[in-house]
Amino acid sequence: MADADRPAPRGASIRLRITAAALAVVAVALGLGAVGIVWSLDRLLTASVAEQLGDELAALADGVDAGTIQTAALVQRDDDVLVALRSATGVVVNADRATAVPVPTGAEPLEATVEGERYVVVAQEVTAGTIVVARSAAGIDDAVRLATSLLMIAVPLAIVLVGTVVWIVVGRALAPVDRMRAQVDAIDATALDRRVPTSGRDDEVDRLGATMNRMLARVEEGARARRRFVADASHELRSPLASMRQFAELSRAHPDSTAPGELADVVLEEGERMHGIVEGLLLLARLDEHEAGQRRPVDLDDLALAEVERVRALGRTADGSAVRVAPVVGDARLLARALRNLVDNALRHARDAVALGSVVRDGRAMVWVDDDGAGVPESERERVFERFVRLDEARARDDGGSGLGLAIVREVARAHGGDAWITAAPTGGARFVLELPVATDRS
């Protein structure tokens, strides 16, 4: 199998990564907590022993100073307590073991090791010298070892328990996502009408499902628009091809029934129509790819006045008195094409005259074309901007309209950050408006 055909290795699942991260955090937290508990227990027990020794030491010191306890009576009272009186002449009591006990230099207790065993030591000065009392910390060490053993069992069990809970909870939380993945993966071009079921709880997973459904709706609408576009384009291109073929067959079958050059006229006329359709399709394809050409300063008023002159040169009436300065930034060729499409559309529907105007208002530059025709019904004002849509099929086809002109206008406007729409004209017909962001920098 070629490398390109091999499936990509699957990474760790989100469930596994979340569980591992949770376990790592819990393990660190519990480990540090266990160490803190053991250390705190050791310090707490040590402080308790030191407090008890301090009380005993105070009683001994009071007795020695008051003379109620003779120095010779200072004896070892049990196996884990050492008592000594240190003076300038040396140790008085327990000389065999207490000589190894260091004397704390301050009031704070001292921890020392005597013959391999840890002791807590306190001391206080009396008239005869310094009384030193030490107690073995074996009980403390036993308690700390017991706590350590218990924590060494409890911490791993807690980690396992937390890991199990996280694994189950994350699995249940991600189960709807996995079902969505399987459902979306099963949707192909023949089932774009299918949707992901949502629970209606409006949580993150439910919003994800709603987002997927909106995406599927857009994909379905785009696929439907492409199929409709291909069908319409095929129909539009088939019509001139059929006309040329029928006339050619008629001319070949009955050469005397057609005048010389008539076939050439038909071919040229239908070929020009096909050229316009193909050119419009290519332009729309470029606009669909967001290719708006080179952006340069453009004056919409100059383009409008040029169209007024063109209409007048065709022998039609055009009013340009409402044209005002309207600077924008964009592709002059595309903007001129869009405005010409609006003017040509107005000429096809106008009875006597068309009117052009432009203005800058609220940071937007607008240019419009009015006609005095029948107008556009309000319910159809959005539909006419769709591709291959004609409200008057026979007249538009006879006048050479391809049904792409207004679609190009809107796509050009949107490619420049603007829009196009229709409203009623003061002359009683339709007003087609092209709106664009006004140019703020003319440098």
Tab-separated table of N, CA, C and O in Angstrom, residues 78-123:
chain	number	residue	atom	x	y	z
A	78	ASP	N	11.230	6.730	83.646
A	78	ASP	CA	10.819	5.624	82.774
A	78	ASP	C	11.843	5.499	81.662
A	78	ASP	O	12.775	6.301	81.566
A	79	ASP	N	11.623	4.504	80.814
A	79	ASP	CA	12.651	4.173	79.840
A	79	ASP	C	12.872	5.251	78.788
A	79	ASP	O	13.952	5.341	78.212
A	80	ASP	N	11.820	6.030	78.483
A	80	ASP	CA	11.974	6.972	77.368
A	80	ASP	C	12.237	8.392	77.830
A	80	ASP	O	12.167	9.324	77.044
A	81	VAL	N	12.507	8.613	79.144
A	81	VAL	CA	12.775	9.955	79.646
A	81	VAL	C	14.170	9.979	80.280
A	81	VAL	O	14.516	9.125	81.092
A	82	LEU	N	14.945	10.953	79.895
A	82	LEU	CA	16.270	11.169	80.459
A	82	LEU	C	16.265	12.513	81.173
A	82	LEU	O	15.828	13.525	80.603
A	83	VAL	N	16.766	12.549	82.418
A	83	VAL	CA	16.836	13.791	83.185
A	83	VAL	C	18.278	13.965	83.639
A	83	VAL	O	18.900	13.027	84.156
A	84	ALA	N	18.802	15.137	83.459
A	84	ALA	CA	20.190	15.405	83.843
A	84	ALA	C	20.296	16.800	84.416
A	84	ALA	O	19.518	17.688	84.059
A	85	LEU	N	21.269	16.967	85.351
A	85	LEU	CA	21.583	18.289	85.861
A	85	LEU	C	23.023	18.581	85.496
A	85	LEU	O	23.935	17.912	85.977
A	86	ARG	N	23.181	19.520	84.657
A	86	ARG	CA	24.526	19.880	84.237
A	86	ARG	C	24.974	21.088	85.043
A	86	ARG	O	24.257	22.082	85.164
A	87	SER	N	26.174	20.951	85.565
A	87	SER	CA	26.755	22.072	86.311
A	87	SER	C	28.192	22.230	85.865
A	87	SER	O	28.657	21.538	84.963
A	88	ALA	N	28.851	23.117	86.543
A	88	ALA	CA	30.254	23.347	86.176
A	88	ALA	C	31.106	22.124	86.450
A	88	ALA	O	32.162	21.926	85.845
A	89	THR	N	30.619	21.238	87.352
A	89	THR	CA	31.394	20.047	87.676
A	89	THR	C	30.992	18.833	86.884
A	89	THR	O	31.548	17.752	87.055
A	90	GLY	N	29.942	18.978	85.957
A	90	GLY	CA	29.553	17.858	85.113
A	90	GLY	C	28.148	17.389	85.373
A	90	GLY	O	27.359	18.057	86.025
A	91	VAL	N	27.845	16.182	84.857
A	91	VAL	CA	26.507	15.632	84.950
A	91	VAL	C	26.330	15.004	86.328
A	91	VAL	O	27.167	14.225	86.780
A	92	VAL	N	25.210	15.314	86.971
A	92	VAL	CA	24.956	14.808	88.313
A	92	VAL	C	24.195	13.498	88.271
A	92	VAL	O	24.492	12.560	88.993
A	93	VAL	N	23.116	13.426	87.395
A	93	VAL	CA	22.247	12.250	87.344
A	93	VAL	C	22.252	11.673	85.936
A	93	VAL	O	22.368	12.413	84.955
A	94	ASN	N	22.053	10.344	85.843
A	94	ASN	CA	21.975	9.656	84.541
A	94	ASN	C	23.217	9.904	83.707
A	94	ASN	O	23.162	10.175	82.520
A	95	ALA	N	24.332	9.823	84.322
A	95	ALA	CA	25.562	10.147	83.621
A	95	ALA	C	25.854	9.168	82.504
A	95	ALA	O	26.511	9.510	81.529
A	96	ASP	N	25.322	7.943	82.621
A	96	ASP	CA	25.637	6.954	81.608
A	96	ASP	C	25.018	7.267	80.261
A	96	ASP	O	25.605	6.995	79.222
A	97	ARG	N	23.802	7.819	80.211
A	97	ARG	CA	23.125	8.088	78.931
A	97	ARG	C	22.944	9.580	78.684
A	97	ARG	O	22.941	10.031	77.564
A	98	ALA	N	22.747	10.359	79.736
A	98	ALA	CA	22.422	11.771	79.565
A	98	ALA	C	23.602	12.608	79.126
A	98	ALA	O	23.431	13.736	78.688
A	99	THR	N	24.811	12.062	79.261
A	99	THR	CA	25.960	12.854	78.830
A	99	THR	C	25.926	13.118	77.333
A	99	THR	O	26.490	14.093	76.855
A	100	ALA	N	25.266	12.239	76.576
A	100	ALA	CA	25.211	12.418	75.117
A	100	ALA	C	24.116	13.389	74.685
A	100	ALA	O	24.029	13.732	73.505
A	101	VAL	N	23.258	13.815	75.622
A	101	VAL	CA	22.154	14.716	75.271
A	101	VAL	C	22.675	16.144	75.175
A	101	VAL	O	23.228	16.640	76.167
A	102	PRO	N	22.519	16.787	74.026
A	102	PRO	CA	22.983	18.178	73.941
A	102	PRO	C	22.052	19.105	74.696
A	102	PRO	O	20.871	18.804	74.912
A	103	VAL	N	22.565	20.250	75.087
A	103	VAL	CA	21.783	21.234	75.828
A	103	VAL	C	21.274	22.296	74.860
A	103	VAL	O	22.077	22.899	74.145
A	104	PRO	N	19.953	22.512	74.780
A	104	PRO	CA	19.443	23.586	73.908
A	104	PRO	C	20.016	24.926	74.323
A	104	PRO	O	20.141	25.217	75.518
A	105	THR	N	20.329	25.741	73.387
A	105	THR	CA	20.910	27.049	73.681
A	105	THR	C	19.861	28.108	73.957
A	105	THR	O	20.179	29.173	74.467
A	106	GLY	N	18.605	27.833	73.630
A	106	GLY	CA	17.550	28.804	73.872
A	106	GLY	C	16.371	28.147	74.530
A	106	GLY	O	16.431	27.019	75.040
A	107	ALA	N	15.268	28.862	74.510
A	107	ALA	CA	14.058	28.349	75.149
A	107	ALA	C	13.338	27.332	74.278
A	107	ALA	O	12.486	26.576	74.773
A	108	GLU	N	13.641	27.292	72.979
A	108	GLU	CA	12.969	26.382	72.066
A	108	GLU	C	13.463	24.954	72.273
A	108	GLU	O	14.649	24.727	72.586
A	109	PRO	N	12.581	23.962	72.109
A	109	PRO	CA	13.022	22.558	72.251
A	109	PRO	C	13.986	22.169	71.139
A	109	PRO	O	13.991	22.767	70.063
A	110	LEU	N	14.760	21.126	71.427
A	110	LEU	CA	15.765	20.662	70.480
A	110	LEU	C	15.528	19.195	70.197
A	110	LEU	O	15.136	18.434	71.079
A	111	GLU	N	15.725	18.800	68.895
A	111	GLU	CA	15.656	17.389	68.543
A	111	GLU	C	17.078	16.865	68.376
A	111	GLU	O	17.884	17.441	67.636
A	112	ALA	N	17.372	15.765	69.047
A	112	ALA	CA	18.719	15.203	69.019
A	112	ALA	C	18.647	13.683	68.947
A	112	ALA	O	17.636	13.064	69.313
A	113	THR	N	19.713	13.084	68.471
A	113	THR	CA	19.804	11.630	68.356
A	113	THR	C	20.778	11.116	69.415
A	113	THR	O	21.943	11.543	69.464
A	114	VAL	N	20.264	10.235	70.221
A	114	VAL	CA	21.069	9.653	71.292
A	114	VAL	C	21.087	8.141	71.102
A	114	VAL	O	20.027	7.498	71.134
A	115	GLU	N	22.291	7.594	70.871
A	115	GLU	CA	22.465	6.162	70.659
A	115	GLU	C	21.514	5.636	69.576
A	115	GLU	O	20.850	4.615	69.739
A	116	GLY	N	21.411	6.410	68.492
A	116	GLY	CA	20.599	5.995	67.358
A	116	GLY	C	19.121	6.229	67.503
A	116	GLY	O	18.336	5.819	66.632
A	117	GLU	N	18.695	6.871	68.590
A	117	GLU	CA	17.274	7.113	68.819
A	117	GLU	C	17.024	8.615	68.915
A	117	GLU	O	17.807	9.341	69.545
A	118	ARG	N	15.897	9.059	68.295
A	118	ARG	CA	15.599	10.490	68.280
A	118	ARG	C	14.924	10.889	69.581
A	118	ARG	O	14.016	10.204	70.057
A	119	TYR	N	15.393	12.030	70.126
A	119	TYR	CA	14.851	12.553	71.372
A	119	TYR	C	14.442	14.005	71.182
A	119	TYR	O	15.013	14.727	70.357
A	120	VAL	N	13.424	14.397	71.972
A	120	VAL	CA	13.044	15.801	72.066
A	120	VAL	C	13.598	16.325	73.392
A	120	VAL	O	13.323	15.746	74.458
A	121	VAL	N	14.365	17.390	73.331
A	121	VAL	CA	15.113	17.854	74.494
A	121	VAL	C	14.682	19.278	74.848
A	121	VAL	O	14.556	20.140	73.964
A	122	VAL	N	14.473	19.516	76.164
A	122	VAL	CA	14.226	20.870	76.678
A	122	VAL	C	15.152	21.091	77.863
A	122	VAL	O	15.609	20.129	78.515
A	123	ALA	N	15.434	22.339	78.188
A	123	ALA	CA	16.366	22.649	79.288
A	123	ALA	C	15.954	23.953	79.950
A	123	ALA	O	15.328	24.812	79.314
